[in-house]
PDB file of C-alpha atoms and ligand atoms in Angstrom:
ATOM      1  CA  MET A   1     137.116 103.306 108.524  1.00 54.00           C
ATOM      2  CA  ASN A   2     136.959 101.756 111.951  1.00 74.00           C
ATOM      3  CA  LYS A   3     134.406  98.999 112.489  1.00 85.00           C
ATOM      4  CA  ALA A   4     134.493  99.550 116.243  1.00 83.00           C
ATOM      5  CA  LEU A   5     132.785 102.913 115.680  1.00 84.00           C
ATOM      6  CA  ARG A   6     129.530 101.299 114.715  1.00 92.00           C
ATOM      7  CA  LYS A   7     127.020  98.795 115.939  1.00 90.00           C
ATOM      8  CA  ALA A   8     126.632  95.392 114.345  1.00 96.00           C
ATOM      9  CA  VAL A   9     122.991  94.493 113.819  1.00 98.00           C
ATOM     10  CA  ILE A  10     121.571  91.151 112.761  1.00 98.00           C
ATOM     11  CA  ALA A  11     117.978  91.441 111.605  1.00 98.00           C
ATOM     12  CA  GLY A  12     115.666  88.658 110.519  1.00 98.00           C
ATOM     13  CA  ASN A  13     113.273  89.356 107.665  1.00 98.00           C
ATOM     14  CA  TRP A  14     110.591  86.742 107.976  1.00 98.00           C
ATOM     15  CA  LYS A  15     108.867  87.860 104.738  1.00 98.00           C
ATOM     16  CA  MET A  16     105.393  86.270 104.309  1.00 98.00           C
ATOM     17  CA  ASN A  17     105.928  83.506 106.836  1.00 98.00           C
ATOM     18  CA  LYS A  18     104.432  82.535 110.213  1.00 98.00           C
ATOM     19  CA  THR A  19     101.049  82.986 111.844  1.00 98.00           C
ATOM     20  CA  PRO A  20     100.919  84.820 115.188  1.00 98.00           C
ATOM     21  CA  ALA A  21     101.057  81.517 117.113  1.00 98.00           C
ATOM     22  CA  GLU A  22     104.018  80.359 115.019  1.00 98.00           C
ATOM     23  CA  ALA A  23     105.698  83.749 115.510  1.00 98.00           C
ATOM     24  CA  LYS A  24     105.476  83.357 119.277  1.00 98.00           C
ATOM     25  CA  GLU A  25     106.927  79.853 119.040  1.00 98.00           C
ATOM     26  CA  LEU A  26     109.811  80.984 116.811  1.00 98.00           C
ATOM     27  CA  ILE A  27     110.715  83.879 119.095  1.00 98.00           C
ATOM     28  CA  GLU A  28     110.564  81.600 122.149  1.00 98.00           C
ATOM     29  CA  GLY A  29     113.080  79.411 120.320  1.00 98.00           C
ATOM     30  CA  ILE A  30     115.385  82.333 119.472  1.00 98.00           C
ATOM     31  CA  LYS A  31     115.259  84.089 122.870  1.00 98.00           C
ATOM     32  CA  PRO A  32     117.471  81.808 124.956  1.00 97.00           C
ATOM     33  CA  LEU A  33     120.028  81.515 122.156  1.00 98.00           C
ATOM     34  CA  VAL A  34     120.678  85.236 121.671  1.00 98.00           C
ATOM     35  CA  GLY A  35     120.338  86.549 125.230  1.00 96.00           C
ATOM     36  CA  GLY A  36     124.014  87.422 125.600  1.00 92.00           C
ATOM     37  CA  ALA A  37     124.470  88.800 122.076  1.00 96.00           C
ATOM     38  CA  GLY A  38     127.204  91.364 121.558  1.00 95.00           C
ATOM     39  CA  CYS A  39     125.303  92.888 118.636  1.00 97.00           C
ATOM     40  CA  GLY A  40     121.837  94.270 117.968  1.00 98.00           C
ATOM     41  CA  VAL A  41     119.212  91.609 117.287  1.00 98.00           C
ATOM     42  CA  VAL A  42     115.977  92.408 115.448  1.00 98.00           C
ATOM     43  CA  VAL A  43     113.121  90.374 114.003  1.00 98.00           C
ATOM     44  CA  CYS A  44     111.083  91.960 111.202  1.00 99.00           C
ATOM     45  CA  VAL A  45     107.768  90.179 110.926  1.00 99.00           C
ATOM     46  CA  PRO A  46     104.470  90.330 108.996  1.00 98.00           C
ATOM     47  CA  TYR A  47     102.039  93.011 110.266  1.00 98.00           C
ATOM     48  CA  VAL A  48      99.690  90.421 111.773  1.00 98.00           C
ATOM     49  CA  ASP A  49     102.544  88.991 113.871  1.00 98.00           C
ATOM     50  CA  LEU A  50     103.672  92.309 115.351  1.00 98.00           C
ATOM     51  CA  ALA A  51     101.516  92.124 118.486  1.00 98.00           C
ATOM     52  CA  ALA A  52     102.659  88.576 119.234  1.00 98.00           C
ATOM     53  CA  ALA A  53     106.283  89.535 118.559  1.00 98.00           C
ATOM     54  CA  MET A  54     106.084  92.601 120.821  1.00 98.00           C
ATOM     55  CA  GLU A  55     104.633  90.449 123.577  1.00 98.00           C
ATOM     56  CA  ALA A  56     107.144  87.607 123.177  1.00 98.00           C
ATOM     57  CA  THR A  57     110.178  89.916 123.110  1.00 98.00           C
ATOM     58  CA  ARG A  58     109.170  92.111 126.079  1.00 98.00           C
ATOM     59  CA  GLY A  59     112.104  92.502 128.478  1.00 97.00           C
ATOM     60  CA  THR A  60     114.582  90.907 126.050  1.00 98.00           C
ATOM     61  CA  ASN A  61     117.382  92.264 123.848  1.00 97.00           C
ATOM     62  CA  ILE A  62     115.371  91.509 120.681  1.00 98.00           C
ATOM     63  CA  GLY A  63     113.933  94.483 118.769  1.00 98.00           C
ATOM     64  CA  VAL A  64     110.852  94.162 116.593  1.00 98.00           C
ATOM     65  CA  GLY A  65     110.346  95.571 113.117  1.00 99.00           C
ATOM     66  CA  ALA A  66     107.762  95.619 110.338  1.00 99.00           C
ATOM     67  CA  GLU A  67     108.537  94.803 106.708  1.00 98.00           C
ATOM     68  CA  ASN A  68     107.136  98.002 105.149  1.00 98.00           C
ATOM     69  CA  CYS A  69     105.027 101.065 105.921  1.00 98.00           C
ATOM     70  CA  HIS A  70     103.029 103.641 103.950  1.00 98.00           C
ATOM     71  CA  TRP A  71     104.076 107.287 103.682  1.00 98.00           C
ATOM     72  CA  GLU A  72     100.758 108.874 104.622  1.00 98.00           C
ATOM     73  CA  LYS A  73      99.695 109.090 108.259  1.00 96.00           C
ATOM     74  CA  SER A  74      96.165 107.842 107.541  1.00 97.00           C
ATOM     75  CA  GLY A  75      93.554 107.941 104.807  1.00 97.00           C
ATOM     76  CA  ALA A  76      92.001 106.058 101.917  1.00 98.00           C
ATOM     77  CA  PHE A  77      94.814 103.588 101.218  1.00 98.00           C
ATOM     78  CA  THR A  78      93.139 100.204 101.442  1.00 98.00           C
ATOM     79  CA  GLY A  79      95.445  97.498 102.701  1.00 97.00           C
ATOM     80  CA  GLU A  80      98.229  99.831 103.835  1.00 98.00           C
ATOM     81  CA  ILE A  81      99.721 100.437 107.294  1.00 98.00           C
ATOM     82  CA  SER A  82     101.187 103.786 108.372  1.00 98.00           C
ATOM     83  CA  ALA A  83     104.443 104.379 110.203  1.00 98.00           C
ATOM     84  CA  ASP A  84     102.451 106.068 112.984  1.00 98.00           C
ATOM     85  CA  MET A  85     100.407 102.895 113.466  1.00 98.00           C
ATOM     86  CA  LEU A  86     103.607 100.891 113.869  1.00 98.00           C
ATOM     87  CA  ALA A  87     105.129 103.384 116.290  1.00 98.00           C
ATOM     88  CA  ALA A  88     101.928 103.411 118.345  1.00 98.00           C
ATOM     89  CA  MET A  89     102.336  99.653 118.856  1.00 97.00           C
ATOM     90  CA  GLY A  90     105.871 100.124 120.134  1.00 97.00           C
ATOM     91  CA  VAL A  91     107.469  98.767 116.956  1.00 98.00           C
ATOM     92  CA  GLN A  92     111.012 100.171 116.625  1.00 98.00           C
ATOM     93  CA  TYR A  93     112.216  99.149 113.158  1.00 98.00           C
ATOM     94  CA  VAL A  94     110.879  99.007 109.635  1.00 99.00           C
ATOM     95  CA  ILE A  95     112.380  97.537 106.468  1.00 99.00           C
ATOM     96  CA  ILE A  96     111.940  99.850 103.490  1.00 98.00           C
ATOM     97  CA  GLY A  97     112.699  99.299  99.817  1.00 98.00           C
ATOM     98  CA  HIS A  98     113.223  95.553  99.929  1.00 98.00           C
ATOM     99  CA  SER A  99     113.819  94.228  96.414  1.00 98.00           C
ATOM    100  CA  GLU A 100     110.707  92.065  96.673  1.00 98.00           C
ATOM    101  CA  ARG A 101     108.666  95.254  97.219  1.00 98.00           C
ATOM    102  CA  ARG A 102     110.446  96.923  94.313  1.00 98.00           C
ATOM    103  CA  THR A 103     110.048  93.914  91.999  1.00 97.00           C
ATOM    104  CA  TYR A 104     106.535  92.683  92.815  1.00 98.00           C
ATOM    105  CA  PHE A 105     104.772  95.762  94.184  1.00 97.00           C
ATOM    106  CA  GLY A 106     106.019  98.602  92.040  1.00 97.00           C
ATOM    107  CA  GLU A 107     108.186 100.353  94.637  1.00 97.00           C
ATOM    108  CA  THR A 108     110.404 103.010  93.092  1.00 98.00           C
ATOM    109  CA  ASP A 109     113.288 105.003  94.525  1.00 98.00           C
ATOM    110  CA  VAL A 110     110.828 107.869  94.917  1.00 98.00           C
ATOM    111  CA  THR A 111     108.236 105.891  96.927  1.00 98.00           C
ATOM    112  CA  VAL A 112     111.071 104.363  98.952  1.00 98.00           C
ATOM    113  CA  ASN A 113     112.182 107.897  99.850  1.00 98.00           C
ATOM    114  CA  LYS A 114     108.637 108.867 100.872  1.00 98.00           C
ATOM    115  CA  ARG A 115     108.394 105.821 103.130  1.00 98.00           C
ATOM    116  CA  VAL A 116     111.803 106.532 104.662  1.00 98.00           C
ATOM    117  CA  ARG A 117     110.679 110.100 105.407  1.00 98.00           C
ATOM    118  CA  ALA A 118     107.440 108.910 107.031  1.00 98.00           C
ATOM    119  CA  ALA A 119     109.200 106.254 109.124  1.00 98.00           C
ATOM    120  CA  LEU A 120     111.713 108.790 110.472  1.00 98.00           C
ATOM    121  CA  ASP A 121     108.927 111.268 111.231  1.00 98.00           C
ATOM    122  CA  SER A 122     107.279 108.547 113.342  1.00 98.00           C
ATOM    123  CA  GLY A 123     110.508 107.818 115.210  1.00 98.00           C
ATOM    124  CA  LEU A 124     111.168 104.414 113.655  1.00 98.00           C
ATOM    125  CA  THR A 125     114.608 103.109 112.774  1.00 98.00           C
ATOM    126  CA  VAL A 126     114.764 102.309 109.061  1.00 98.00           C
ATOM    127  CA  ILE A 127     116.454  99.317 107.484  1.00 99.00           C
ATOM    128  CA  LEU A 128     116.811 100.657 103.945  1.00 99.00           C
ATOM    129  CA  CYS A 129     117.475  98.034 101.274  1.00 98.00           C
ATOM    130  CA  VAL A 130     119.450  98.640  98.095  1.00 98.00           C
ATOM    131  CA  GLY A 131     120.944  96.247  95.580  1.00 98.00           C
ATOM    132  CA  GLU A 132     121.353  95.292  91.947  1.00 98.00           C
ATOM    133  CA  TYR A 133     119.878  92.675  89.626  1.00 96.00           C
ATOM    134  CA  LEU A 134     122.245  90.166  88.042  1.00 95.00           C
ATOM    135  CA  GLU A 135     122.020  91.879  84.623  1.00 95.00           C
ATOM    136  CA  GLN A 136     123.017  95.161  86.229  1.00 96.00           C
ATOM    137  CA  ARG A 137     126.039  93.544  87.876  1.00 96.00           C
ATOM    138  CA  GLU A 138     126.991  92.019  84.525  1.00 94.00           C
ATOM    139  CA  GLN A 139     126.647  95.417  82.858  1.00 96.00           C
ATOM    140  CA  GLY A 140     129.070  96.835  85.408  1.00 97.00           C
ATOM    141  CA  VAL A 141     126.651  99.404  86.860  1.00 98.00           C
ATOM    142  CA  THR A 142     126.405  98.072  90.433  1.00 98.00           C
ATOM    143  CA  SER A 143     128.292 100.939  92.083  1.00 98.00           C
ATOM    144  CA  GLU A 144     126.443 103.691  90.233  1.00 98.00           C
ATOM    145  CA  LEU A 145     123.089 102.024  90.789  1.00 98.00           C
ATOM    146  CA  VAL A 146     123.546 101.414  94.498  1.00 98.00           C
ATOM    147  CA  ALA A 147     124.884 104.955  94.985  1.00 98.00           C
ATOM    148  CA  MET A 148     121.845 106.327  93.169  1.00 98.00           C
ATOM    149  CA  GLN A 149     119.378 104.195  95.167  1.00 98.00           C
ATOM    150  CA  THR A 150     121.069 105.381  98.360  1.00 98.00           C
ATOM    151  CA  LYS A 151     121.053 109.056  97.395  1.00 98.00           C
ATOM    152  CA  ILE A 152     117.406 109.114  96.302  1.00 98.00           C
ATOM    153  CA  ALA A 153     116.229 107.154  99.352  1.00 98.00           C
ATOM    154  CA  LEU A 154     118.031 109.578 101.679  1.00 98.00           C
ATOM    155  CA  GLY A 155     116.639 112.724 100.028  1.00 98.00           C
ATOM    156  CA  GLY A 156     115.522 115.144 102.749  1.00 98.00           C
ATOM    157  CA  VAL A 157     117.101 113.085 105.547  1.00 98.00           C
ATOM    158  CA  SER A 158     119.213 115.203 107.922  1.00 98.00           C
ATOM    159  CA  LYS A 159     122.608 114.301 109.369  1.00 98.00           C
ATOM    160  CA  GLU A 160     120.989 113.801 112.804  1.00 98.00           C
ATOM    161  CA  GLU A 161     118.319 111.534 111.338  1.00 98.00           C
ATOM    162  CA  LEU A 162     120.941 109.371 109.664  1.00 98.00           C
ATOM    163  CA  GLY A 163     121.567 107.848 113.103  1.00 97.00           C
ATOM    164  CA  LYS A 164     118.182 106.136 112.685  1.00 98.00           C
ATOM    165  CA  ILE A 165     119.107 104.554 109.354  1.00 98.00           C
ATOM    166  CA  ILE A 166     120.679 101.187 108.688  1.00 98.00           C
ATOM    167  CA  ILE A 167     121.423 100.394 105.050  1.00 98.00           C
ATOM    168  CA  ALA A 168     121.243  96.807 103.871  1.00 98.00           C
ATOM    169  CA  TYR A 169     123.050  95.832 100.681  1.00 98.00           C
ATOM    170  CA  GLU A 170     121.070  93.001  99.146  1.00 98.00           C
ATOM    171  CA  PRO A 171     122.143  91.868  95.675  1.00 97.00           C
ATOM    172  CA  VAL A 172     118.874  90.638  94.182  1.00 96.00           C
ATOM    173  CA  TRP A 173     120.578  87.646  92.554  1.00 94.00           C
ATOM    174  CA  ALA A 174     121.658  86.412  95.995  1.00 94.00           C
ATOM    175  CA  ILE A 175     118.255  86.582  97.683  1.00 93.00           C
ATOM    176  CA  GLY A 176     116.696  83.206  98.375  1.00 89.00           C
ATOM    177  CA  THR A 177     118.867  81.610  95.717  1.00 91.00           C
ATOM    178  CA  GLY A 178     121.556  80.062  97.895  1.00 87.00           C
ATOM    179  CA  LYS A 179     124.006  82.141  95.807  1.00 86.00           C
ATOM    180  CA  THR A 180     125.869  84.363  98.245  1.00 87.00           C
ATOM    181  CA  ALA A 181     127.972  87.305  97.153  1.00 89.00           C
ATOM    182  CA  THR A 182     131.608  86.601  97.875  1.00 96.00           C
ATOM    183  CA  ALA A 183     132.922  88.355 100.945  1.00 97.00           C
ATOM    184  CA  ALA A 184     134.938  90.658  98.674  1.00 97.00           C
ATOM    185  CA  GLN A 185     131.891  91.519  96.525  1.00 97.00           C
ATOM    186  CA  ALA A 186     129.801  92.246  99.627  1.00 98.00           C
ATOM    187  CA  ASP A 187     132.524  94.397 101.142  1.00 98.00           C
ATOM    188  CA  GLU A 188     133.077  96.341  97.938  1.00 98.00           C
ATOM    189  CA  VAL A 189     129.447  97.404  97.595  1.00 98.00           C
ATOM    190  CA  CYS A 190     129.053  98.076 101.338  1.00 98.00           C
ATOM    191  CA  ALA A 191     132.111 100.346 100.965  1.00 98.00           C
ATOM    192  CA  THR A 192     130.439 102.108  98.032  1.00 98.00           C
ATOM    193  CA  ILE A 193     127.370 102.753 100.180  1.00 98.00           C
ATOM    194  CA  ARG A 194     129.572 104.145 102.946  1.00 98.00           C
ATOM    195  CA  ALA A 195     131.434 106.360 100.456  1.00 98.00           C
ATOM    196  CA  THR A 196     128.104 107.674  99.157  1.00 98.00           C
ATOM    197  CA  VAL A 197     127.014 108.536 102.693  1.00 98.00           C
ATOM    198  CA  LYS A 198     130.387 110.200 103.268  1.00 98.00           C
ATOM    199  CA  GLU A 199     129.839 112.341 100.188  1.00 98.00           C
ATOM    200  CA  LEU A 200     126.399 113.374 101.465  1.00 98.00           C
ATOM    201  CA  TYR A 201     126.968 113.702 105.217  1.00 98.00           C
ATOM    202  CA  GLY A 202     130.707 113.643 105.909  1.00 98.00           C
ATOM    203  CA  GLU A 203     133.179 111.176 107.348  1.00 96.00           C
ATOM    204  CA  ASP A 204     131.801 110.934 110.899  1.00 96.00           C
ATOM    205  CA  SER A 205     128.367 109.949 109.647  1.00 97.00           C
ATOM    206  CA  ALA A 206     129.857 107.444 107.215  1.00 97.00           C
ATOM    207  CA  ASN A 207     131.960 105.904 109.975  1.00 96.00           C
ATOM    208  CA  ALA A 208     128.950 105.559 112.257  1.00 96.00           C
ATOM    209  CA  LEU A 209     126.634 104.017 109.625  1.00 97.00           C
ATOM    210  CA  THR A 210     125.676 100.374 110.073  1.00 98.00           C
ATOM    211  CA  VAL A 211     125.746  98.652 106.663  1.00 98.00           C
ATOM    212  CA  GLN A 212     124.341  95.142 106.511  1.00 98.00           C
ATOM    213  CA  TYR A 213     124.731  92.467 103.868  1.00 97.00           C
ATOM    214  CA  GLY A 214     121.720  90.342 102.939  1.00 97.00           C
ATOM    215  CA  GLY A 215     121.320  87.488 100.462  1.00 96.00           C
ATOM    216  CA  SER A 216     121.634  83.836 101.444  1.00 95.00           C
ATOM    217  CA  MET A 217     123.623  84.666 104.570  1.00 97.00           C
ATOM    218  CA  ASN A 218     123.601  81.562 106.732  1.00 97.00           C
ATOM    219  CA  ALA A 219     125.240  79.901 109.730  1.00 97.00           C
ATOM    220  CA  LYS A 220     128.151  78.694 107.568  1.00 97.00           C
ATOM    221  CA  ASN A 221     129.072  81.799 105.568  1.00 97.00           C
ATOM    222  CA  ALA A 222     128.173  84.523 108.106  1.00 98.00           C
ATOM    223  CA  ALA A 223     131.544  84.778 109.851  1.00 97.00           C
ATOM    224  CA  GLU A 224     133.482  85.407 106.649  1.00 97.00           C
ATOM    225  CA  LEU A 225     131.027  88.040 105.438  1.00 97.00           C
ATOM    226  CA  LEU A 226     130.826  89.746 108.827  1.00 97.00           C
ATOM    227  CA  ASP A 227     134.616  89.847 109.090  1.00 96.00           C
ATOM    228  CA  GLN A 228     134.790  92.262 106.157  1.00 97.00           C
ATOM    229  CA  PRO A 229     135.716  95.824 107.131  1.00 96.00           C
ATOM    230  CA  ASN A 230     132.551  97.376 105.694  1.00 97.00           C
ATOM    231  CA  VAL A 231     129.995  94.704 106.602  1.00 97.00           C
ATOM    232  CA  ASP A 232     128.432  95.533 109.970  1.00 97.00           C
ATOM    233  CA  GLY A 233     125.662  93.026 110.144  1.00 97.00           C
ATOM    234  CA  GLY A 234     123.157  91.029 108.175  1.00 98.00           C
ATOM    235  CA  LEU A 235     119.583  91.056 106.955  1.00 98.00           C
ATOM    236  CA  ILE A 236     118.610  87.419 107.064  1.00 98.00           C
ATOM    237  CA  GLY A 237     115.719  85.774 105.210  1.00 98.00           C
ATOM    238  CA  GLY A 238     115.518  81.981 105.195  1.00 98.00           C
ATOM    239  CA  ALA A 239     118.004  81.371 108.009  1.00 98.00           C
ATOM    240  CA  SER A 240     116.106  83.727 110.338  1.00 98.00           C
ATOM    241  CA  LEU A 241     113.273  81.184 110.470  1.00 98.00           C
ATOM    242  CA  LYS A 242     115.560  78.611 112.102  1.00 98.00           C
ATOM    243  CA  PRO A 243     116.526  79.542 115.697  1.00 98.00           C
ATOM    244  CA  ALA A 244     119.851  77.687 115.749  1.00 98.00           C
ATOM    245  CA  ASP A 245     120.980  79.127 112.408  1.00 98.00           C
ATOM    246  CA  PHE A 246     119.878  82.657 113.288  1.00 98.00           C
ATOM    247  CA  ALA A 247     121.671  82.383 116.657  1.00 98.00           C
ATOM    248  CA  GLU A 248     124.841  81.202 114.925  1.00 98.00           C
ATOM    249  CA  ILE A 249     124.804  84.321 112.721  1.00 98.00           C
ATOM    250  CA  VAL A 250     124.216  86.510 115.788  1.00 98.00           C
ATOM    251  CA  LYS A 251     127.201  84.800 117.410  1.00 97.00           C
ATOM    252  CA  ALA A 252     129.369  85.503 114.369  1.00 97.00           C
ATOM    253  CA  ALA A 253     128.437  89.208 114.554  1.00 97.00           C
ATOM    254  CA  SER A 254     129.175  89.308 118.297  1.00 95.00           C
ATOM    255  CA  ARG A 255     132.837  88.389 118.059  1.00 77.00           C
TER     256      ARG A 255
HETATM  257  P1  13P B 301     117.623  85.091 102.104  1.00 74.34           P
HETATM  258  O1  13P B 301     118.499  85.155 103.348  1.00 74.34           O
HETATM  259  O2  13P B 301     116.525  84.088 102.221  1.00 74.34           O
HETATM  260  O3  13P B 301     118.433  85.001 100.859  1.00 74.34           O
HETATM  261  O4  13P B 301     116.855  86.521 102.059  1.00 74.34           O
HETATM  262  C1  13P B 301     117.597  87.673 102.169  1.00 74.34           C
HETATM  263  C2  13P B 301     116.657  88.800 102.270  1.00 74.34           C
HETATM  264  O5  13P B 301     115.974  89.139 101.324  1.00 74.34           O
HETATM  265  C3  13P B 301     116.562  89.502 103.551  1.00 74.34           C
HETATM  266  O6  13P B 301     115.834  90.671 103.430  1.00 74.34           O
END
């Protein structure tokens, strides 16, 4: 499996942080530090910050993403945002199936699949999150679980459409805890995801798939994680809110 066949992507997931004015300020801080990046750079921001982020990143190498989208195009779904609405704004990426959505907002593999389908239909690139809880790792079911999450989420997705999917492996126990998976643990599960995609779509598709690691990735540990053969990038929470740290991770992915 040749890493050179695929694109490294570092994406920030700002979660529920930053007002529009603060978003503009943060992006202005990031811009000069990542201008020459040798990898894809994306910031996924709260819905209310999307307009400011689109404006601040115009003409730069920074892509903009949302943190979720609904599966219907429109209708009586108070508080929801459709993939079409995001695409109409010029948004290019959307995170789907983040563990915080699964844990706190009742997302299931089935609703994740519906959202993936809707995002692809609207032309968005999906950052699909999968990952296990600590108890599941301790029970030894990580591989089966992550393979199952991947398979269900990709239901109805064609081989051509897979080019618009990035999969992020985020062990839930490593998110926001300062507890990073070891490089070997991250690589092993990213390899499982790639093997699952190979089973579904064949070797070429598996080789071309960008698989990110997420979970307390920071300026210090990024290089070791990103050096792993199956880790093609990162989905960054806390460290994406600090321009210098985020830029350091981008640099590590650009080598
Ligand atoms: P942290 O980098 O803050 O652990 O968050 C990871 C994450 O959930 C990215 O989606």
